[in-house]
């Protein structure tokens, strides 16, 4: 069977980035079993032939009506599929979907009827807003980084901006590469529309969002950039935890050092 990727280098490149990131997530220990999911907006690579491809599944509701997704196509990790398998065989562990004209449901068009992630509502709700904003962000990544999830198990780190400021102060470039910080979504059922809506709300103000006692969610230009955001925050969390394991509370960069950094890198306050 011919893959939709054949003869489409642009689409292939983006799907390969997803596969590469999926491998990193597994290697990092953030992707137990089927944990985590990735979706990318691939509409810019869609040609007439793809537009005419028949659906290979019945329409399935998204759980929300998302008007900006009209005519859009996404590559999505399959539900219950493993990141480590997605890394090697992306088109067997993910699929390309077309949003139906009602903007509230989708069909799978290629390569195989691999059902998209159970977090499809969160991913597509965020993509809907990314399109509305007209920016360059095309990828959303959800994963279960050990240190950040562990830190979400205490209320003191769930207060507004406490974790953001702590993580920024652990190593200078955290703020440079994650300048809007980490938003917090209080615990909500995995895969729920409530979780999707709360994620969208937090992403208005933050680069990455923490799902309390579950994982994180990031949106960026491509899968690699979204991964980098989470990786940078996790590195800072590891430094904090390592210091605590050595028996002391780390000082963190001083207010003055943070200010100097913020000005040097021209970052938002
Ligand atoms: P899926 O296998 O449906 O993508 O779910 C994994 C997950 O992390 C849910 O939050
Ligand atoms: Zn999850």
mmCIF file with all atom_site columns, N, CA and C in Angstrom, residues 119-186:
data_model
loop_
_atom_site.group_PDB
_atom_site.id
_atom_site.type_symbol
_atom_site.label_atom_id
_atom_site.label_alt_id
_atom_site.label_comp_id
_atom_site.label_asym_id
_atom_site.label_entity_id
_atom_site.label_seq_id
_atom_site.pdbx_PDB_ins_code
_atom_site.Cartn_x
_atom_site.Cartn_y
_atom_site.Cartn_z
_atom_site.occupancy
_atom_site.B_iso_or_equiv
_atom_site.pdbx_formal_charge
_atom_site.auth_seq_id
_atom_site.auth_comp_id
_atom_site.auth_asym_id
_atom_site.auth_atom_id
_atom_site.pdbx_PDB_model_num
ATOM 1   N N  . UNK A 1 119 ? -6.668  12.548 23.741 1.00 0.00 ? 119 UNK A N  1
ATOM 2   C CA . UNK A 1 119 ? -6.548  13.979 24.064 1.00 0.00 ? 119 UNK A CA 1
ATOM 3   C C  . UNK A 1 119 ? -6.797  14.838 22.819 1.00 0.00 ? 119 UNK A C  1
ATOM 4   N N  . UNK A 1 120 ? -7.470  14.270 21.830 1.00 0.00 ? 120 UNK A N  1
ATOM 5   C CA . UNK A 1 120 ? -7.667  15.009 20.573 1.00 0.00 ? 120 UNK A CA 1
ATOM 6   C C  . UNK A 1 120 ? -8.401  16.332 20.803 1.00 0.00 ? 120 UNK A C  1
ATOM 7   N N  . UNK A 1 121 ? -9.314  16.368 21.780 1.00 0.00 ? 121 UNK A N  1
ATOM 8   C CA . UNK A 1 121 ? -10.059 17.612 22.040 1.00 0.00 ? 121 UNK A CA 1
ATOM 9   C C  . UNK A 1 121 ? -9.102  18.715 22.481 1.00 0.00 ? 121 UNK A C  1
ATOM 10  N N  . UNK A 1 122 ? -8.171  18.394 23.375 1.00 0.00 ? 122 UNK A N  1
ATOM 11  C CA . UNK A 1 122 ? -7.207  19.409 23.843 1.00 0.00 ? 122 UNK A CA 1
ATOM 12  C C  . UNK A 1 122 ? -6.340  19.877 22.671 1.00 0.00 ? 122 UNK A C  1
ATOM 13  N N  . UNK A 1 123 ? -5.822  18.935 21.916 1.00 0.00 ? 123 UNK A N  1
ATOM 14  C CA . UNK A 1 123 ? -4.933  19.301 20.804 1.00 0.00 ? 123 UNK A CA 1
ATOM 15  C C  . UNK A 1 123 ? -5.666  20.176 19.779 1.00 0.00 ? 123 UNK A C  1
ATOM 16  N N  . UNK A 1 124 ? -6.851  19.726 19.368 1.00 0.00 ? 124 UNK A N  1
ATOM 17  C CA . UNK A 1 124 ? -7.542  20.467 18.295 1.00 0.00 ? 124 UNK A CA 1
ATOM 18  C C  . UNK A 1 124 ? -8.089  21.804 18.790 1.00 0.00 ? 124 UNK A C  1
ATOM 19  N N  . UNK A 1 125 ? -8.497  21.868 20.055 1.00 0.00 ? 125 UNK A N  1
ATOM 20  C CA . UNK A 1 125 ? -8.965  23.143 20.617 1.00 0.00 ? 125 UNK A CA 1
ATOM 21  C C  . UNK A 1 125 ? -7.830  24.161 20.576 1.00 0.00 ? 125 UNK A C  1
ATOM 22  N N  . UNK A 1 126 ? -6.632  23.706 20.920 1.00 0.00 ? 126 UNK A N  1
ATOM 23  C CA . UNK A 1 126 ? -5.476  24.611 20.885 1.00 0.00 ? 126 UNK A CA 1
ATOM 24  C C  . UNK A 1 126 ? -5.127  24.971 19.433 1.00 0.00 ? 126 UNK A C  1
ATOM 25  N N  . UNK A 1 127 ? -5.126  24.003 18.533 1.00 0.00 ? 127 UNK A N  1
ATOM 26  C CA . UNK A 1 127 ? -4.835  24.311 17.116 1.00 0.00 ? 127 UNK A CA 1
ATOM 27  C C  . UNK A 1 127 ? -5.818  25.339 16.558 1.00 0.00 ? 127 UNK A C  1
ATOM 28  N N  . UNK A 1 128 ? -7.095  25.217 16.955 1.00 0.00 ? 128 UNK A N  1
ATOM 29  C CA . UNK A 1 128 ? -8.122  26.150 16.486 1.00 0.00 ? 128 UNK A CA 1
ATOM 30  C C  . UNK A 1 128 ? -7.722  27.591 16.815 1.00 0.00 ? 128 UNK A C  1
ATOM 31  N N  . UNK A 1 129 ? -7.237  27.791 18.042 1.00 0.00 ? 129 UNK A N  1
ATOM 32  C CA . UNK A 1 129 ? -6.823  29.137 18.460 1.00 0.00 ? 129 UNK A CA 1
ATOM 33  C C  . UNK A 1 129 ? -5.516  29.545 17.793 1.00 0.00 ? 129 UNK A C  1
ATOM 34  N N  . UNK A 1 130 ? -4.599  28.604 17.626 1.00 0.00 ? 130 UNK A N  1
ATOM 35  C CA . UNK A 1 130 ? -3.322  28.927 16.962 1.00 0.00 ? 130 UNK A CA 1
ATOM 36  C C  . UNK A 1 130 ? -3.587  29.435 15.544 1.00 0.00 ? 130 UNK A C  1
ATOM 37  N N  . UNK A 1 131 ? -4.537  28.816 14.861 1.00 0.00 ? 131 UNK A N  1
ATOM 38  C CA . UNK A 1 131 ? -4.883  29.248 13.503 1.00 0.00 ? 131 UNK A CA 1
ATOM 39  C C  . UNK A 1 131 ? -5.522  30.635 13.554 1.00 0.00 ? 131 UNK A C  1
ATOM 40  N N  . UNK A 1 132 ? -6.452  30.816 14.503 1.00 0.00 ? 132 UNK A N  1
ATOM 41  C CA . UNK A 1 132 ? -7.135  32.111 14.634 1.00 0.00 ? 132 UNK A CA 1
ATOM 42  C C  . UNK A 1 132 ? -6.135  33.237 14.866 1.00 0.00 ? 132 UNK A C  1
ATOM 43  N N  . UNK A 1 133 ? -5.089  32.943 15.634 1.00 0.00 ? 133 UNK A N  1
ATOM 44  C CA . UNK A 1 133 ? -4.070  33.959 15.945 1.00 0.00 ? 133 UNK A CA 1
ATOM 45  C C  . UNK A 1 133 ? -3.169  34.232 14.740 1.00 0.00 ? 133 UNK A C  1
ATOM 46  N N  . UNK A 1 134 ? -3.165  33.306 13.780 1.00 0.00 ? 134 UNK A N  1
ATOM 47  C CA . UNK A 1 134 ? -2.376  33.496 12.556 1.00 0.00 ? 134 UNK A CA 1
ATOM 48  C C  . UNK A 1 134 ? -0.875  33.382 12.759 1.00 0.00 ? 134 UNK A C  1
ATOM 49  N N  . UNK A 1 135 ? -0.457  32.763 13.826 1.00 0.00 ? 135 UNK A N  1
ATOM 50  C CA . UNK A 1 135 ? 0.981   32.610 14.095 1.00 0.00 ? 135 UNK A CA 1
ATOM 51  C C  . UNK A 1 135 ? 1.587   31.415 13.368 1.00 0.00 ? 135 UNK A C  1
ATOM 52  N N  . UNK A 1 136 ? 2.805   31.073 13.774 1.00 0.00 ? 136 UNK A N  1
ATOM 53  C CA . UNK A 1 136 ? 3.533   30.008 13.078 1.00 0.00 ? 136 UNK A CA 1
ATOM 54  C C  . UNK A 1 136 ? 3.467   28.672 13.809 1.00 0.00 ? 136 UNK A C  1
ATOM 55  N N  . UNK A 1 137 ? 2.737   28.616 14.925 1.00 0.00 ? 137 UNK A N  1
ATOM 56  C CA . UNK A 1 137 ? 2.743   27.393 15.732 1.00 0.00 ? 137 UNK A CA 1
ATOM 57  C C  . UNK A 1 137 ? 1.886   26.307 15.092 1.00 0.00 ? 137 UNK A C  1
ATOM 58  N N  . UNK A 1 138 ? 2.514   25.173 14.811 1.00 0.00 ? 138 UNK A N  1
ATOM 59  C CA . UNK A 1 138 ? 1.813   24.089 14.098 1.00 0.00 ? 138 UNK A CA 1
ATOM 60  C C  . UNK A 1 138 ? 1.807   22.774 14.866 1.00 0.00 ? 138 UNK A C  1
ATOM 61  N N  . UNK A 1 139 ? 2.497   22.732 16.022 1.00 0.00 ? 139 UNK A N  1
ATOM 62  C CA . UNK A 1 139 ? 2.631   21.448 16.724 1.00 0.00 ? 139 UNK A CA 1
ATOM 63  C C  . UNK A 1 139 ? 2.205   21.557 18.177 1.00 0.00 ? 139 UNK A C  1
ATOM 64  N N  . UNK A 1 140 ? 1.555   20.500 18.676 1.00 0.00 ? 140 UNK A N  1
ATOM 65  C CA . UNK A 1 140 ? 1.230   20.433 20.099 1.00 0.00 ? 140 UNK A CA 1
ATOM 66  C C  . UNK A 1 140 ? 1.724   19.087 20.642 1.00 0.00 ? 140 UNK A C  1
ATOM 67  N N  . UNK A 1 141 ? 2.350   19.160 21.811 1.00 0.00 ? 141 UNK A N  1
ATOM 68  C CA . UNK A 1 141 ? 2.944   17.961 22.424 1.00 0.00 ? 141 UNK A CA 1
ATOM 69  C C  . UNK A 1 141 ? 2.463   17.854 23.861 1.00 0.00 ? 141 UNK A C  1
ATOM 70  N N  . UNK A 1 142 ? 1.980   16.668 24.235 1.00 0.00 ? 142 UNK A N  1
ATOM 71  C CA . UNK A 1 142 ? 1.645   16.377 25.628 1.00 0.00 ? 142 UNK A CA 1
ATOM 72  C C  . UNK A 1 142 ? 2.500   15.200 26.075 1.00 0.00 ? 142 UNK A C  1
ATOM 73  N N  . UNK A 1 143 ? 3.149   15.328 27.248 1.00 0.00 ? 143 UNK A N  1
ATOM 74  C CA . UNK A 1 143 ? 3.978   14.237 27.740 1.00 0.00 ? 143 UNK A CA 1
ATOM 75  C C  . UNK A 1 143 ? 3.974   14.214 29.270 1.00 0.00 ? 143 UNK A C  1
ATOM 76  N N  . UNK A 1 144 ? 4.592   13.206 29.869 1.00 0.00 ? 144 UNK A N  1
ATOM 77  C CA . UNK A 1 144 ? 4.554   12.987 31.317 1.00 0.00 ? 144 UNK A CA 1
ATOM 78  C C  . UNK A 1 144 ? 5.962   13.091 31.914 1.00 0.00 ? 144 UNK A C  1
ATOM 79  N N  . UNK A 1 145 ? 6.565   14.285 31.968 1.00 0.00 ? 145 UNK A N  1
ATOM 80  C CA . UNK A 1 145 ? 7.930   14.402 32.504 1.00 0.00 ? 145 UNK A CA 1
ATOM 81  C C  . UNK A 1 145 ? 7.936   14.172 34.021 1.00 0.00 ? 145 UNK A C  1
ATOM 82  N N  . UNK A 1 146 ? 8.786   13.264 34.442 1.00 0.00 ? 146 UNK A N  1
ATOM 83  C CA . UNK A 1 146 ? 8.746   12.774 35.828 1.00 0.00 ? 146 UNK A CA 1
ATOM 84  C C  . UNK A 1 146 ? 8.856   13.912 36.851 1.00 0.00 ? 146 UNK A C  1
ATOM 85  N N  . UNK A 1 147 ? 9.886   14.736 36.701 1.00 0.00 ? 147 UNK A N  1
ATOM 86  C CA . UNK A 1 147 ? 10.157  15.749 37.724 1.00 0.00 ? 147 UNK A CA 1
ATOM 87  C C  . UNK A 1 147 ? 9.036   16.784 37.806 1.00 0.00 ? 147 UNK A C  1
ATOM 88  N N  . UNK A 1 148 ? 8.565   17.246 36.655 1.00 0.00 ? 148 UNK A N  1
ATOM 89  C CA . UNK A 1 148 ? 7.511   18.266 36.675 1.00 0.00 ? 148 UNK A CA 1
ATOM 90  C C  . UNK A 1 148 ? 6.214   17.695 37.249 1.00 0.00 ? 148 UNK A C  1
ATOM 91  N N  . UNK A 1 149 ? 5.891   16.464 36.893 1.00 0.00 ? 149 UNK A N  1
ATOM 92  C CA . UNK A 1 149 ? 4.673   15.856 37.440 1.00 0.00 ? 149 UNK A CA 1
ATOM 93  C C  . UNK A 1 149 ? 4.824   15.695 38.952 1.00 0.00 ? 149 UNK A C  1
ATOM 94  N N  . UNK A 1 150 ? 6.003   15.270 39.395 1.00 0.00 ? 150 UNK A N  1
ATOM 95  C CA . UNK A 1 150 ? 6.233   15.113 40.845 1.00 0.00 ? 150 UNK A CA 1
ATOM 96  C C  . UNK A 1 150 ? 6.015   16.448 41.547 1.00 0.00 ? 150 UNK A C  1
ATOM 97  N N  . UNK A 1 151 ? 6.527   17.521 40.961 1.00 0.00 ? 151 UNK A N  1
ATOM 98  C CA . UNK A 1 151 ? 6.393   18.839 41.591 1.00 0.00 ? 151 UNK A CA 1
ATOM 99  C C  . UNK A 1 151 ? 4.946   19.311 41.649 1.00 0.00 ? 151 UNK A C  1
ATOM 100 N N  . UNK A 1 152 ? 4.093   18.759 40.775 1.00 0.00 ? 152 UNK A N  1
ATOM 101 C CA . UNK A 1 152 ? 2.682   19.185 40.772 1.00 0.00 ? 152 UNK A CA 1
ATOM 102 C C  . UNK A 1 152 ? 1.878   18.490 41.872 1.00 0.00 ? 152 UNK A C  1
ATOM 103 N N  . UNK A 1 153 ? 2.552   17.667 42.685 1.00 0.00 ? 153 UNK A N  1
ATOM 104 C CA . UNK A 1 153 ? 1.864   16.958 43.763 1.00 0.00 ? 153 UNK A CA 1
ATOM 105 C C  . UNK A 1 153 ? 1.862   17.719 45.081 1.00 0.00 ? 153 UNK A C  1
ATOM 106 N N  . UNK A 1 154 ? 2.266   18.989 45.050 1.00 0.00 ? 154 UNK A N  1
ATOM 107 C CA . UNK A 1 154 ? 2.158   19.780 46.279 1.00 0.00 ? 154 UNK A CA 1
ATOM 108 C C  . UNK A 1 154 ? 1.570   21.137 45.941 1.00 0.00 ? 154 UNK A C  1
ATOM 109 N N  . UNK A 1 155 ? 0.654   21.581 46.816 1.00 0.00 ? 155 UNK A N  1
ATOM 110 C CA . UNK A 1 155 ? -0.066  22.824 46.529 1.00 0.00 ? 155 UNK A CA 1
ATOM 111 C C  . UNK A 1 155 ? 0.849   24.030 46.385 1.00 0.00 ? 155 UNK A C  1
ATOM 112 N N  . UNK A 1 156 ? 1.978   24.019 47.105 1.00 0.00 ? 156 UNK A N  1
ATOM 113 C CA . UNK A 1 156 ? 2.810   25.235 47.073 1.00 0.00 ? 156 UNK A CA 1
ATOM 114 C C  . UNK A 1 156 ? 3.337   25.508 45.656 1.00 0.00 ? 156 UNK A C  1
ATOM 115 N N  . UNK A 1 157 ? 3.529   24.467 44.862 1.00 0.00 ? 157 UNK A N  1
ATOM 116 C CA . UNK A 1 157 ? 4.011   24.679 43.494 1.00 0.00 ? 157 UNK A CA 1
ATOM 117 C C  . UNK A 1 157 ? 2.865   24.953 42.504 1.00 0.00 ? 157 UNK A C  1
ATOM 118 N N  . UNK A 1 158 ? 1.642   24.843 42.986 1.00 0.00 ? 158 UNK A N  1
ATOM 119 C CA . UNK A 1 158 ? 0.511   25.055 42.078 1.00 0.00 ? 158 UNK A CA 1
ATOM 120 C C  . UNK A 1 158 ? -0.029  26.479 42.148 1.00 0.00 ? 158 UNK A C  1
ATOM 121 N N  . UNK A 1 159 ? 0.489   27.250 43.105 1.00 0.00 ? 159 UNK A N  1
ATOM 122 C CA . UNK A 1 159 ? 0.095   28.674 43.192 1.00 0.00 ? 159 UNK A CA 1
ATOM 123 C C  . UNK A 1 159 ? 0.620   29.388 41.950 1.00 0.00 ? 159 UNK A C  1
ATOM 124 N N  . UNK A 1 160 ? -0.122  30.393 41.536 1.00 0.00 ? 160 UNK A N  1
ATOM 125 C CA . UNK A 1 160 ? 0.224   31.123 40.308 1.00 0.00 ? 160 UNK A CA 1
ATOM 126 C C  . UNK A 1 160 ? 1.705   31.560 40.282 1.00 0.00 ? 160 UNK A C  1
ATOM 127 N N  . UNK A 1 161 ? 2.402   31.196 39.252 1.00 0.00 ? 161 UNK A N  1
ATOM 128 C CA . UNK A 1 161 ? 3.777   31.640 38.947 1.00 0.00 ? 161 UNK A CA 1
ATOM 129 C C  . UNK A 1 161 ? 4.874   31.184 39.916 1.00 0.00 ? 161 UNK A C  1
ATOM 130 N N  . UNK A 1 162 ? 4.520   30.416 40.936 1.00 0.00 ? 162 UNK A N  1
ATOM 131 C CA . UNK A 1 162 ? 5.554   29.956 41.886 1.00 0.00 ? 162 UNK A CA 1
ATOM 132 C C  . UNK A 1 162 ? 6.555   29.050 41.168 1.00 0.00 ? 162 UNK A C  1
ATOM 133 N N  . UNK A 1 163 ? 6.043   28.077 40.443 1.00 0.00 ? 163 UNK A N  1
ATOM 134 C CA . UNK A 1 163 ? 6.923   27.131 39.741 1.00 0.00 ? 163 UNK A CA 1
ATOM 135 C C  . UNK A 1 163 ? 7.683   27.827 38.610 1.00 0.00 ? 163 UNK A C  1
ATOM 136 N N  . UNK A 1 164 ? 7.006   28.700 37.894 1.00 0.00 ? 164 UNK A N  1
ATOM 137 C CA . UNK A 1 164 ? 7.667   29.445 36.816 1.00 0.00 ? 164 UNK A CA 1
ATOM 138 C C  . UNK A 1 164 ? 8.893   30.176 37.360 1.00 0.00 ? 164 UNK A C  1
ATOM 139 N N  . UNK A 1 165 ? 8.714   30.933 38.435 1.00 0.00 ? 165 UNK A N  1
ATOM 140 C CA . UNK A 1 165 ? 9.825   31.720 38.980 1.00 0.00 ? 165 UNK A CA 1
ATOM 141 C C  . UNK A 1 165 ? 10.925  30.832 39.538 1.00 0.00 ? 165 UNK A C  1
ATOM 142 N N  . UNK A 1 166 ? 10.522  29.744 40.167 1.00 0.00 ? 166 UNK A N  1
ATOM 143 C CA . UNK A 1 166 ? 11.517  28.809 40.714 1.00 0.00 ? 166 UNK A CA 1
ATOM 144 C C  . UNK A 1 166 ? 12.346  28.199 39.566 1.00 0.00 ? 166 UNK A C  1
ATOM 145 N N  . UNK A 1 167 ? 11.678  27.728 38.543 1.00 0.00 ? 167 UNK A N  1
ATOM 146 C CA . UNK A 1 167 ? 12.384  27.064 37.427 1.00 0.00 ? 167 UNK A CA 1
ATOM 147 C C  . UNK A 1 167 ? 13.274  28.057 36.680 1.00 0.00 ? 167 UNK A C  1
ATOM 148 N N  . UNK A 1 168 ? 12.759  29.255 36.445 1.00 0.00 ? 168 UNK A N  1
ATOM 149 C CA . UNK A 1 168 ? 13.578  30.281 35.773 1.00 0.00 ? 168 UNK A CA 1
ATOM 150 C C  . UNK A 1 168 ? 14.873  30.545 36.538 1.00 0.00 ? 168 UNK A C  1
ATOM 151 N N  . UNK A 1 169 ? 14.784  30.500 37.872 1.00 0.00 ? 169 UNK A N  1
ATOM 152 C CA . UNK A 1 169 ? 15.937  30.898 38.688 1.00 0.00 ? 169 UNK A CA 1
ATOM 153 C C  . UNK A 1 169 ? 16.982  29.786 38.828 1.00 0.00 ? 169 UNK A C  1
ATOM 154 N N  . UNK A 1 170 ? 16.705  28.601 38.269 1.00 0.00 ? 170 UNK A N  1
ATOM 155 C CA . UNK A 1 170 ? 17.629  27.474 38.447 1.00 0.00 ? 170 UNK A CA 1
ATOM 156 C C  . UNK A 1 170 ? 18.811  27.522 37.495 1.00 0.00 ? 170 UNK A C  1
ATOM 157 N N  . UNK A 1 171 ? 18.618  28.098 36.306 1.00 0.00 ? 171 UNK A N  1
ATOM 158 C CA . UNK A 1 171 ? 19.669  28.135 35.281 1.00 0.00 ? 171 UNK A CA 1
ATOM 159 C C  . UNK A 1 171 ? 19.262  29.215 34.276 1.00 0.00 ? 171 UNK A C  1
ATOM 160 N N  . UNK A 1 172 ? 20.167  30.144 33.941 1.00 0.00 ? 172 UNK A N  1
ATOM 161 C CA . UNK A 1 172 ? 19.765  31.376 33.257 1.00 0.00 ? 172 UNK A CA 1
ATOM 162 C C  . UNK A 1 172 ? 18.926  31.180 31.994 1.00 0.00 ? 172 UNK A C  1
ATOM 163 N N  . UNK A 1 173 ? 19.258  30.186 31.186 1.00 0.00 ? 173 UNK A N  1
ATOM 164 C CA . UNK A 1 173 ? 18.574  30.151 29.898 1.00 0.00 ? 173 UNK A CA 1
ATOM 165 C C  . UNK A 1 173 ? 17.137  29.625 29.936 1.00 0.00 ? 173 UNK A C  1
ATOM 166 N N  . UNK A 1 174 ? 16.702  29.170 31.085 1.00 0.00 ? 174 UNK A N  1
ATOM 167 C CA . UNK A 1 174 ? 15.311  28.695 31.171 1.00 0.00 ? 174 UNK A CA 1
ATOM 168 C C  . UNK A 1 174 ? 14.361  29.812 30.762 1.00 0.00 ? 174 UNK A C  1
ATOM 169 N N  . UNK A 1 175 ? 14.564  30.998 31.318 1.00 0.00 ? 175 UNK A N  1
ATOM 170 C CA . UNK A 1 175 ? 13.665  32.116 30.971 1.00 0.00 ? 175 UNK A CA 1
ATOM 171 C C  . UNK A 1 175 ? 13.857  32.550 29.518 1.00 0.00 ? 175 UNK A C  1
ATOM 172 N N  . UNK A 1 176 ? 15.103  32.468 29.039 1.00 0.00 ? 176 UNK A N  1
ATOM 173 C CA . UNK A 1 176 ? 15.360  32.888 27.649 1.00 0.00 ? 176 UNK A CA 1
ATOM 174 C C  . UNK A 1 176 ? 14.592  32.006 26.665 1.00 0.00 ? 176 UNK A C  1
ATOM 175 N N  . UNK A 1 177 ? 14.527  30.705 26.957 1.00 0.00 ? 177 UNK A N  1
ATOM 176 C CA . UNK A 1 177 ? 13.889  29.778 26.010 1.00 0.00 ? 177 UNK A CA 1
ATOM 177 C C  . UNK A 1 177 ? 12.446  29.452 26.360 1.00 0.00 ? 177 UNK A C  1
ATOM 178 N N  . UNK A 1 178 ? 12.014  29.873 27.533 1.00 0.00 ? 178 UNK A N  1
ATOM 179 C CA . UNK A 1 178 ? 10.619  29.643 27.920 1.00 0.00 ? 178 UNK A CA 1
ATOM 180 C C  . UNK A 1 178 ? 10.135  30.934 28.594 1.00 0.00 ? 178 UNK A C  1
ATOM 181 N N  . UNK A 1 179 ? 10.121  32.052 27.818 1.00 0.00 ? 179 UNK A N  1
ATOM 182 C CA . UNK A 1 179 ? 9.953   33.375 28.419 1.00 0.00 ? 179 UNK A CA 1
ATOM 183 C C  . UNK A 1 179 ? 8.590   33.641 29.051 1.00 0.00 ? 179 UNK A C  1
ATOM 184 N N  . UNK A 1 180 ? 7.576   32.873 28.672 1.00 0.00 ? 180 UNK A N  1
ATOM 185 C CA . UNK A 1 180 ? 6.256   33.109 29.283 1.00 0.00 ? 180 UNK A CA 1
ATOM 186 C C  . UNK A 1 180 ? 5.957   32.092 30.392 1.00 0.00 ? 180 UNK A C  1
ATOM 187 N N  . UNK A 1 181 ? 6.866   31.139 30.595 1.00 0.00 ? 181 UNK A N  1
ATOM 188 C CA . UNK A 1 181 ? 6.766   30.249 31.746 1.00 0.00 ? 181 UNK A CA 1
ATOM 189 C C  . UNK A 1 181 ? 5.732   29.140 31.660 1.00 0.00 ? 181 UNK A C  1
ATOM 190 N N  . UNK A 1 182 ? 5.417   28.616 32.839 1.00 0.00 ? 182 UNK A N  1
ATOM 191 C CA . UNK A 1 182 ? 4.593   27.410 32.968 1.00 0.00 ? 182 UNK A CA 1
ATOM 192 C C  . UNK A 1 182 ? 3.262   27.730 33.646 1.00 0.00 ? 182 UNK A C  1
ATOM 193 N N  . UNK A 1 183 ? 2.171   27.578 32.915 1.00 0.00 ? 183 UNK A N  1
ATOM 194 C CA . UNK A 1 183 ? 0.830   27.779 33.482 1.00 0.00 ? 183 UNK A CA 1
ATOM 195 C C  . UNK A 1 183 ? 0.365   26.507 34.176 1.00 0.00 ? 183 UNK A C  1
ATOM 196 N N  . UNK A 1 184 ? -0.603  26.658 35.075 1.00 0.00 ? 184 UNK A N  1
ATOM 197 C CA . UNK A 1 184 ? -1.069  25.506 35.854 1.00 0.00 ? 184 UNK A CA 1
ATOM 198 C C  . UNK A 1 184 ? -2.554  25.254 35.594 1.00 0.00 ? 184 UNK A C  1
ATOM 199 N N  . UNK A 1 185 ? -2.871  24.013 35.236 1.00 0.00 ? 185 UNK A N  1
ATOM 200 C CA . UNK A 1 185 ? -4.273  23.607 35.132 1.00 0.00 ? 185 UNK A CA 1
ATOM 201 C C  . UNK A 1 185 ? -4.562  22.643 36.278 1.00 0.00 ? 185 UNK A C  1
ATOM 202 N N  . UNK A 1 186 ? -5.442  23.037 37.226 1.00 0.00 ? 186 UNK A N  1
ATOM 203 C CA . UNK A 1 186 ? -5.791  22.135 38.322 1.00 0.00 ? 186 UNK A CA 1
ATOM 204 C C  . UNK A 1 186 ? -6.320  20.799 37.779 1.00 0.00 ? 186 UNK A C  1
#
